[in-house]
Short mmCIF file of C-alpha atoms in Angstrom, two decimals:
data_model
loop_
_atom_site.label_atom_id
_atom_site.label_comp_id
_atom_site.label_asym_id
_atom_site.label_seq_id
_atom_site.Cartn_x
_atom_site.Cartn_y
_atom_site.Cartn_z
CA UNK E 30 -3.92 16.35 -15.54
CA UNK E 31 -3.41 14.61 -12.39
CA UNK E 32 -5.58 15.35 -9.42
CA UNK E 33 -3.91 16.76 -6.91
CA UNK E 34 -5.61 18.73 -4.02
CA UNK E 35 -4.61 22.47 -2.67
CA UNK E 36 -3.24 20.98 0.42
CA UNK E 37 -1.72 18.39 -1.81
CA UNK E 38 1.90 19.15 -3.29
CA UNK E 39 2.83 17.59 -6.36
CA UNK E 40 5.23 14.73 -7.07
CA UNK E 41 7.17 17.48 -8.60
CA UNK E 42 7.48 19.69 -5.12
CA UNK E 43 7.59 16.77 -3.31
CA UNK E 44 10.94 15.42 -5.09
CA UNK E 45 12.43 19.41 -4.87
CA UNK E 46 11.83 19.42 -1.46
CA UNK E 47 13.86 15.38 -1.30
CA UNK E 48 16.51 17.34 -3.44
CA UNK E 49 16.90 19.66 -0.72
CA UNK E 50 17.32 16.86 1.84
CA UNK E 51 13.68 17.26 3.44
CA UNK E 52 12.82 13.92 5.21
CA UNK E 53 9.20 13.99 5.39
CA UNK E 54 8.74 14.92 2.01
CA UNK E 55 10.81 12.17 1.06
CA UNK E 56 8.25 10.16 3.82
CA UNK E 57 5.24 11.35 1.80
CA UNK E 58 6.70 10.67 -1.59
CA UNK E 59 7.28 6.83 -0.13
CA UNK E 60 4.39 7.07 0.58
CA UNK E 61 2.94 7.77 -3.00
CA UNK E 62 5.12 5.39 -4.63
CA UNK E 63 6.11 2.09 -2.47
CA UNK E 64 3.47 0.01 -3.05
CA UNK E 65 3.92 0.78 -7.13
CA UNK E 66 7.50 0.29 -6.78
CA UNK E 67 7.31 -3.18 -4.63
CA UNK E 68 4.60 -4.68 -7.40
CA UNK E 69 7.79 -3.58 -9.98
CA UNK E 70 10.33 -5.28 -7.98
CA UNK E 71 7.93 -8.52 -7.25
CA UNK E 72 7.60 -8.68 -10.70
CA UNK E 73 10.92 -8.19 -12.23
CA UNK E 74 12.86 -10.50 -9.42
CA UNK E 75 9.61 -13.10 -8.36
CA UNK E 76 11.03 -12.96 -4.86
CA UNK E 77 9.32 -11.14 -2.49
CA UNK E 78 12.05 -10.42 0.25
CA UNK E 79 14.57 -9.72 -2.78
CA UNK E 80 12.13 -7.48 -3.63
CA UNK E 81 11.66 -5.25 -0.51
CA UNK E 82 15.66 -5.54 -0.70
CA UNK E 83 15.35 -3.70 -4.33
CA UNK E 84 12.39 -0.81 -3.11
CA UNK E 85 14.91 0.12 -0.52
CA UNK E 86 17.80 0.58 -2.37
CA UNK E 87 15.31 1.97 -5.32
CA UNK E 88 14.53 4.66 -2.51
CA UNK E 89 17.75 5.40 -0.90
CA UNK E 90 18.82 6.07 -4.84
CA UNK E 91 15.94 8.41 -5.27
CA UNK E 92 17.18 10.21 -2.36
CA UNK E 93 20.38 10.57 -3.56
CA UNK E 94 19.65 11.07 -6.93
CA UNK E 95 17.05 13.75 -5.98
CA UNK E 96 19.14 16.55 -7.82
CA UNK E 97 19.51 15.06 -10.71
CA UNK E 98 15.74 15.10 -11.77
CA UNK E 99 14.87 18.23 -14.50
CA UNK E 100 11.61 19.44 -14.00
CA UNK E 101 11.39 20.14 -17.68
CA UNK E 102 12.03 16.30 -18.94
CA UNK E 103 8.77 14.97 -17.65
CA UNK E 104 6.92 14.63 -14.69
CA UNK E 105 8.25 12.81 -11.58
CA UNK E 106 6.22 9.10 -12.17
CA UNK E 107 8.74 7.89 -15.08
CA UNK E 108 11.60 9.49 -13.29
CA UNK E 109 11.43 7.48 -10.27
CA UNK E 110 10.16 4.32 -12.61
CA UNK E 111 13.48 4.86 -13.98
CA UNK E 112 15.34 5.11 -10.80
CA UNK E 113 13.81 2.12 -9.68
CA UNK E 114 14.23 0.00 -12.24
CA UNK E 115 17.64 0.49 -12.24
CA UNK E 116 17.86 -0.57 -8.40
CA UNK E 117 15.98 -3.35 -8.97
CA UNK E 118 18.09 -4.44 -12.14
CA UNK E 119 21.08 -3.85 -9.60
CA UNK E 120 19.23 -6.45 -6.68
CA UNK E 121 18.70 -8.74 -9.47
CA UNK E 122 22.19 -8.86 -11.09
CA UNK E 123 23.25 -9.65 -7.36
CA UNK E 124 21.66 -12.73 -7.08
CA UNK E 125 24.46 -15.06 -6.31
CA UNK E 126 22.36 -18.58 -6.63
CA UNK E 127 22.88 -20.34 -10.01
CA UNK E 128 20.44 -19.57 -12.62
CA UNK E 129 17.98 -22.61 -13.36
CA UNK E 130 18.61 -25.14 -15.78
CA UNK E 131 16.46 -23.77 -19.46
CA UNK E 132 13.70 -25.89 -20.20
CA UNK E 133 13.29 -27.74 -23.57
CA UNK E 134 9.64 -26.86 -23.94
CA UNK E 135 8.49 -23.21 -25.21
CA UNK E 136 7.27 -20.68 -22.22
CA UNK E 137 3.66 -19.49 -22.59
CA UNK E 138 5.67 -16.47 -20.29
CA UNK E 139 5.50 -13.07 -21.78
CA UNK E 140 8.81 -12.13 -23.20
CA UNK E 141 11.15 -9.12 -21.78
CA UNK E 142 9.93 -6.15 -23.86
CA UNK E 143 6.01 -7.41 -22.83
CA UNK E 144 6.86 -7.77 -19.02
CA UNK E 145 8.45 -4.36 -19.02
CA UNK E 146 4.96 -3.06 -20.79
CA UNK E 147 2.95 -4.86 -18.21
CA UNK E 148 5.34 -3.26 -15.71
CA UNK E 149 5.12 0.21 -16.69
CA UNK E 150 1.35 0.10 -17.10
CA UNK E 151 0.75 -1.49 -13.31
CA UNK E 152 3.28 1.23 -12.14
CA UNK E 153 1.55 3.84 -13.09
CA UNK E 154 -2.37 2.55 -12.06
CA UNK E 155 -0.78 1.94 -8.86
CA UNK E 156 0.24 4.94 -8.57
CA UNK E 157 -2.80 6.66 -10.76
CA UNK E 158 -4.90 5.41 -8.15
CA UNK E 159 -3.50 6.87 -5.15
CA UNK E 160 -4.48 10.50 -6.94
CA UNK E 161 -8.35 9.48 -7.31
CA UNK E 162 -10.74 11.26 -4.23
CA UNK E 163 -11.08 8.40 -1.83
CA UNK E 164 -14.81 7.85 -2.59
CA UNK E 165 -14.04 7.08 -6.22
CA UNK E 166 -11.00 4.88 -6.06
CA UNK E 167 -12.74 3.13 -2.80
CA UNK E 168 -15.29 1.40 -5.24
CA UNK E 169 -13.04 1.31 -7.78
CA UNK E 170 -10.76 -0.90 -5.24
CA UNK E 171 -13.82 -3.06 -4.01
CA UNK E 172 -14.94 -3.63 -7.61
CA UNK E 173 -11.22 -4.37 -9.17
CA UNK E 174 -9.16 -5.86 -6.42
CA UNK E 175 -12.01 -7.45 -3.87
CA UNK E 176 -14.02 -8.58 -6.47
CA UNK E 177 -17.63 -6.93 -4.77
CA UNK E 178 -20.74 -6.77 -7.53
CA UNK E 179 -22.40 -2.93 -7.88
CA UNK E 180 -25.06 -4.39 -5.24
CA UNK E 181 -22.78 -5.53 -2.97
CA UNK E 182 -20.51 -2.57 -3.05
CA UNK E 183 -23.72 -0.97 -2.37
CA UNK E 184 -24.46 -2.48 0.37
CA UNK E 185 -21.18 -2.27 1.97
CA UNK E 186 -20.86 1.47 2.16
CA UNK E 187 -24.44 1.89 2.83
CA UNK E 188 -24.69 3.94 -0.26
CA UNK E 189 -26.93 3.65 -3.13
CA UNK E 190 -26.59 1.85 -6.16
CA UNK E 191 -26.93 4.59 -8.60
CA UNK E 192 -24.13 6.43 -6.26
CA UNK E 193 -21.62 3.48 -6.80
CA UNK E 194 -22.26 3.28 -10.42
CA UNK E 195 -21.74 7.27 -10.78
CA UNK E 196 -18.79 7.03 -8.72
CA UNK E 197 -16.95 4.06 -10.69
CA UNK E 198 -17.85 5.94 -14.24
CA UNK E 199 -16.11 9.13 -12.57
CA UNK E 200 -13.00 7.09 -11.35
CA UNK E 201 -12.55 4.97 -14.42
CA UNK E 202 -12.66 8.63 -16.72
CA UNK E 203 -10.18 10.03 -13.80
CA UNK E 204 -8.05 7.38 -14.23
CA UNK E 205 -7.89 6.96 -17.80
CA UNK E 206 -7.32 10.69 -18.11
CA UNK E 207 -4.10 10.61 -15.79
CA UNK E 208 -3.08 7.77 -17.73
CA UNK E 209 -3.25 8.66 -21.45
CA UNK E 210 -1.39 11.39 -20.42
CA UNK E 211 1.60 9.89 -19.94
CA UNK E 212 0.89 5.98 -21.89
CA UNK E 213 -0.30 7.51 -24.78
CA UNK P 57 -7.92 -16.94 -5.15
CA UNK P 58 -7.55 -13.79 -6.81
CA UNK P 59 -11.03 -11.53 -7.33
CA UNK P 60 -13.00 -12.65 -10.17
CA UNK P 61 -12.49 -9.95 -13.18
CA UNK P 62 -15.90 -7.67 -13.03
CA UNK P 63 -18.09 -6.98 -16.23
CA UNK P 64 -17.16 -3.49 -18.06
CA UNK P 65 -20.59 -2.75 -18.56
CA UNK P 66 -22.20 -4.02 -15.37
CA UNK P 67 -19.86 -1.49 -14.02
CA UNK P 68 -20.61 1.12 -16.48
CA UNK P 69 -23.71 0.30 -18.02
CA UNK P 70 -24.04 1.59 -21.83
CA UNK P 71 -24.88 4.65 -22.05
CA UNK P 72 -22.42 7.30 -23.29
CA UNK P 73 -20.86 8.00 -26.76
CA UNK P 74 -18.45 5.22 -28.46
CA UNK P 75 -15.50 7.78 -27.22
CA UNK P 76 -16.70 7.93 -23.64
CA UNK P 77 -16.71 4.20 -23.48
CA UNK P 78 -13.78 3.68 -24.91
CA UNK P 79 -12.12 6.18 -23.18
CA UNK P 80 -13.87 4.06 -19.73
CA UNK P 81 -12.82 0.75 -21.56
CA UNK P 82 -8.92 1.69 -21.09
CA UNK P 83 -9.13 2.41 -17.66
CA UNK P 84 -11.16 -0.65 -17.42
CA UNK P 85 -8.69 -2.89 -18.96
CA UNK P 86 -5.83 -1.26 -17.77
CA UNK P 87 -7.09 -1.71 -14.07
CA UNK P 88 -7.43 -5.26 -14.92
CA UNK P 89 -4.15 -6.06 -15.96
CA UNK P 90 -2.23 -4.04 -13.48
CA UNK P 91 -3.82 -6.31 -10.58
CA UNK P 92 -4.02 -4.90 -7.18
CA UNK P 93 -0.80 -3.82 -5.45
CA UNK P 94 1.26 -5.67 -3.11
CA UNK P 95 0.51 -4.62 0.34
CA UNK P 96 3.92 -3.23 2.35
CA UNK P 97 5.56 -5.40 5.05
CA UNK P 98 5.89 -3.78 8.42
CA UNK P 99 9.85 -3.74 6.93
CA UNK P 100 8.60 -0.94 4.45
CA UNK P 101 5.82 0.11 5.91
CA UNK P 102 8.09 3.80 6.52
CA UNK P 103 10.71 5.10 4.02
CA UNK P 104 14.30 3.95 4.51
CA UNK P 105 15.93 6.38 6.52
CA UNK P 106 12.76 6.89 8.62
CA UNK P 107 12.81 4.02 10.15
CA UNK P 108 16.96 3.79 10.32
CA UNK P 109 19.19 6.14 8.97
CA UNK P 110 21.42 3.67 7.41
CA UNK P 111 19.96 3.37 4.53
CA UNK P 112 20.64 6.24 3.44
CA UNK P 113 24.20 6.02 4.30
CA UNK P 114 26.47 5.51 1.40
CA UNK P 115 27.27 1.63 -0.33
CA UNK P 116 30.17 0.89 1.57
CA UNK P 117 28.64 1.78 5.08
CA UNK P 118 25.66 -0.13 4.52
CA UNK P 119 27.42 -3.61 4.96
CA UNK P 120 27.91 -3.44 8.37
CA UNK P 121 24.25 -1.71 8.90
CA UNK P 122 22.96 -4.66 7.31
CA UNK P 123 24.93 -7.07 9.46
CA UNK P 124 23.74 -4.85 12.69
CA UNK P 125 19.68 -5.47 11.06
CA UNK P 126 20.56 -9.06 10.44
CA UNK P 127 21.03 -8.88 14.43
CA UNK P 128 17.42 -8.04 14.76
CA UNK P 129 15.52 -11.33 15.92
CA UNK P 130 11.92 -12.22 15.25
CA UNK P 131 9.74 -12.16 18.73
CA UNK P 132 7.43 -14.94 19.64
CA UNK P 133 4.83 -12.10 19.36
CA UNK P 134 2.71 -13.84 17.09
CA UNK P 135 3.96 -13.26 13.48
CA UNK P 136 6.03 -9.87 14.87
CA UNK P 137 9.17 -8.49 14.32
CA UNK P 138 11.43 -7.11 17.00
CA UNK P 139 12.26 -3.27 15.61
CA UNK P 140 13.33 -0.94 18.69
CA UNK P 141 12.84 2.52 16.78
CA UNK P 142 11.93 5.68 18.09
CA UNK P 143 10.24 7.82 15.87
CA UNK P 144 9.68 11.95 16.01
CA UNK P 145 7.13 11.79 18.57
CA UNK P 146 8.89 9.44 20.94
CA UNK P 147 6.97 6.31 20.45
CA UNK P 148 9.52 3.28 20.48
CA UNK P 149 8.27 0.34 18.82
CA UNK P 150 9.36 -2.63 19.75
CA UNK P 151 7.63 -4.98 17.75
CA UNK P 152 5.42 -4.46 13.97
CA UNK P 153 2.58 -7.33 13.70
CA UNK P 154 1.53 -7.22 9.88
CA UNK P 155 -2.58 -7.13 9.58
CA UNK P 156 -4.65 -8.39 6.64
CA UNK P 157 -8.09 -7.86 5.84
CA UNK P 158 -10.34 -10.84 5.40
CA UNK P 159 -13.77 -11.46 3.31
CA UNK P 160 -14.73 -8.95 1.05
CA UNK P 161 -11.68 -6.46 2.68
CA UNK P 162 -9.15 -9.05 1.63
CA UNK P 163 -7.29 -5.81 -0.04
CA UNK P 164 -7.05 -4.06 2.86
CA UNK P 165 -3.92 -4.16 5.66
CA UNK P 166 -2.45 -3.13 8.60
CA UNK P 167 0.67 -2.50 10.43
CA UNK P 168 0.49 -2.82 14.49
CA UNK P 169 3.20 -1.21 16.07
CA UNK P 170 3.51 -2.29 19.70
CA UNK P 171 5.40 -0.10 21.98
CA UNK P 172 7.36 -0.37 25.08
CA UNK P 173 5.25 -0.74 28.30
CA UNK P 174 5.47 2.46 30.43
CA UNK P 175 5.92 2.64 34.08
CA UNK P 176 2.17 2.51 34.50
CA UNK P 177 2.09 -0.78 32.81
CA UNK P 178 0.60 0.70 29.79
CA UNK P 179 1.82 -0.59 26.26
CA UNK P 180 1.43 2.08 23.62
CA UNK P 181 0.35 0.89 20.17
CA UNK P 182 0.62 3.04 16.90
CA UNK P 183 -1.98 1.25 14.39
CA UNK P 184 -1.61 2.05 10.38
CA UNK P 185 -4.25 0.48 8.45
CA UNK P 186 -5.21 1.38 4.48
CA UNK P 187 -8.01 0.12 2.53
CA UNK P 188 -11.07 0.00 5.67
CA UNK P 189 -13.49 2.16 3.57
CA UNK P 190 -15.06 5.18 5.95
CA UNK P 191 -18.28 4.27 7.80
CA UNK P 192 -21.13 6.41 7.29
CA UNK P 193 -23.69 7.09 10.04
CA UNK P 194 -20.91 7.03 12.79
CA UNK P 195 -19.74 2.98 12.51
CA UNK P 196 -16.67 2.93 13.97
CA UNK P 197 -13.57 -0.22 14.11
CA UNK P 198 -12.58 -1.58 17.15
CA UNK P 199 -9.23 -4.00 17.55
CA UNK P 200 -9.24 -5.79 19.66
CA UNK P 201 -6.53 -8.79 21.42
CA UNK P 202 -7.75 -12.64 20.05
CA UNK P 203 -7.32 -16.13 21.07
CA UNK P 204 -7.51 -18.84 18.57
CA UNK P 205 -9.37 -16.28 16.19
CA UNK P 206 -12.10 -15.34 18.69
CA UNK P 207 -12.00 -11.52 19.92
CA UNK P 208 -11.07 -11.71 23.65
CA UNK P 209 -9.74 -7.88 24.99
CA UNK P 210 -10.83 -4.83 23.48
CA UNK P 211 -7.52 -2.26 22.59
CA UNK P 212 -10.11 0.68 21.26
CA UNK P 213 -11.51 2.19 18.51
CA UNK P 214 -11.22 4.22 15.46
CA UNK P 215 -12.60 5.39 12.51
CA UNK P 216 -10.81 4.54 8.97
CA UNK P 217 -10.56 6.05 5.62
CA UNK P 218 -9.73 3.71 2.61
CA UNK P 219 -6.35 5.89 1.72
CA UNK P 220 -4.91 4.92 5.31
CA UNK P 221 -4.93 6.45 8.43
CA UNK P 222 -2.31 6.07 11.34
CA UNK P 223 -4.43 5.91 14.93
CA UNK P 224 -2.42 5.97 18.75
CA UNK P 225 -4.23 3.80 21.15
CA UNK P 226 -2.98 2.58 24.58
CA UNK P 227 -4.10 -0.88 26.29
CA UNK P 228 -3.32 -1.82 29.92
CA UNK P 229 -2.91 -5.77 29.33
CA UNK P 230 0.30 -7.86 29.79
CA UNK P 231 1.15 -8.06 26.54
CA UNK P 232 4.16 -10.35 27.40
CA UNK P 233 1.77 -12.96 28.38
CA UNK P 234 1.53 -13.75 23.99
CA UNK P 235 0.80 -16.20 23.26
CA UNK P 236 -0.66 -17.90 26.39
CA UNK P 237 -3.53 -15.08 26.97
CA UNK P 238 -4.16 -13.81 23.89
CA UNK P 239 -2.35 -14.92 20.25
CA UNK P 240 -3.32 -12.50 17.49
CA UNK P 241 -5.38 -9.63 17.24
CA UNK P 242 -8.74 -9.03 15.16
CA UNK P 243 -10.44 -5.66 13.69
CA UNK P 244 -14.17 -5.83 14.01
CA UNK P 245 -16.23 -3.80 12.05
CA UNK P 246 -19.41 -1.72 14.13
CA UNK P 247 -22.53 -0.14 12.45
CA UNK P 248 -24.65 1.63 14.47
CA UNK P 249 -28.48 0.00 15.35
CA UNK P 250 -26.46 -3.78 14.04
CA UNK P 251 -25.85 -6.20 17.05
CA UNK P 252 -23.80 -7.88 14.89
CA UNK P 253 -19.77 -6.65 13.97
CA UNK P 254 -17.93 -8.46 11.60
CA UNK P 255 -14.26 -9.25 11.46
CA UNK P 256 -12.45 -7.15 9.00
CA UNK P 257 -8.65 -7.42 9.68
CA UNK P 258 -6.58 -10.23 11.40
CA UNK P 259 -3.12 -11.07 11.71
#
């Protein structure tokens, strides 16, 4: 179950509220979402301002397609995944330079159905982490993504070792929780 | 350079049952392979139709709002971009400088939102940063104007929280004298009883 806080509302409340044509829940559910929807749209176009073109449109659709979401088909993360992908297939199909010439030699690329894997599963730990308590996914974050040692992590917030180490255990069985929930 | 990959179990250590670890493992890889996130331009640094209502408005209305943002010309404020938006509170920015963190706060980022100068010759700025971890002990972050890299002018302070936070601080410099006074600005970094403060962000 994802963590969500009492002040918190859920992805689920959030979109009702869009639904309902309430801005700043719409701002907050941006908010929740843009960065995991931008590393999508990177991915699937390679083009970073195409990109930004596609989380736009992805967004304007999830505001207009706000009323379409059931509550009881799933929780809000592959609904919006969905929505998104869509806008970003749109941006892409728009493209109006011609495609590249195909290379003779064999891509070590992953194919289609393994990109939209790797997709999916960097979606959702985007978006998994923005649920963890700040303390947890802040080493997680300094560990993972600024490449900091225990020590040095340690160090850094002026915390000790032992602290770090309990806190990256607790985010990494956080995080794993909210994700086998909905990867399986 | 991207981070270098860290060790499961230097992270971990071994202790726990198989299922614990493997359950940590997952996570572990998973984190690994999803990479870290793309940080937002100052473009999409709000949802569409908070910054501009058009685009929200329907297909066929959002050619010509695109052709009136294609208008929109980039400032000689160092790496800025001209907006002119209001937003709920009144503040009108008038230009978004995009902030990245540097050394081991390369993940982290800001967006600098420079106002229009008031009658008292005041410039309003609207500062959201993510990913400066908390300070314990009362440290504190201070941005402050830069020349060639070096801090010059300080613009204030604030305190951070690695989710994000969105501070209001006001300066009293001619900030229309970029780039010839100042070119950039810098985030220092300030720990109580340590003479020394480290840059964090820059643009």
């Amino acid at each position: 179950m994802p963590r969500v806080s009492a002040i918190q509302p859920t992805d689920e409340e959030l979109l009702a509220r869009v639904a309902d044509g309430d801005r700043d829940a719409f701002g907050d559910l941006y908010q929740r979402y843009a960065r995991a929807v931008l590393g999508l749209a990177i991915r699937r176009l390679g083009d970073r301002g195409r990109a930004e073109d596609a989380v736009q449109e992805a967004f304007a659709s999830v505001w207009r397609a706000a009323r379409s979401y059931k509550r009881d088909r799933g929780p809000v993360a592959p609904w919006l995944y969905a929505v998104a992908r869509n806008a970003i297939a749109d941006r892409g199909r728009a493209r109006t330079e011609p495609p590249a010439e195909p290379t003779d030699t064999p891509s070590d690329e992953p194919g289609p159905p393994e990109q939209a894997e790797q997709s999916w599963v960097a979606y959702r730990v985007h978006r998994a982490m923005e649920e963890l308590p700040e303390t947890e996914r802040t080493v997680l974050e300094l560990a993972y993504w600024s490449g900091l040692s225990q020590s040095e992590i340690s160090d850094y917030l002026a915390i000790p070792l032992g602290t770090v180490k309990t806190r990256t255990r607790s985010g990494l069985r956080r995080l794993s929780e909210a994700l086998e929930e909905e990867l399986g | 350079m991207s981070p270098r990959t860290p060790d499961f179990f230097d992270l971990v250590g071994d202790e726990g049952t198989p299922e614990e670890l493997g359950q940590l493992r997952r996570a572990h890889d998973m984190l690994v392979a999803a990479g870290p996130p793309p940080e937002l331009s100052p473009r999409l640094a709000e949802a569409p139709g908070l910054q501009s209502r058009s685009s929200l408005l329907p297909r066929r209305r959002r050619g010509a709002a695109f052709l009136l943002a294609a208008a929109v010309v980039a400032s000689a404020f160092g790496i800025g971009l001209l907006i002119g938006d209001r937003d709920s509170s009144g503040f009108t920015q008038s230009r978004a400088v995009p902030m990245h963190g540097v050394g081991q706060l390369a993940s982290a980022h800001a967006t600098l939102a420079v106002g229009e100068q008031d009658s008292a010759g005041n410039y309003p700025l609207k500062m959201t940063v993510r990913g400066l971890p908390r300070l314990e002990d009362g440290g504190w972050y201070e941005l402050l104007l830069s020349k060639g890299g070096r801090p010059t002018l300080s613009c204030g302070s604030f305190a951070a929280a690695a989710q994000g936070v969105t501070v209001r601080l006001s300066v009293p410099y001619d900030l229309s004298q970029f780039p010839k006074l100042f070119d950039g600005w810098v985030v220092v970094q300030h720990v109580p009883k340590q003479r020394h403060a480290p840059l964090v962000m820059t643009t």
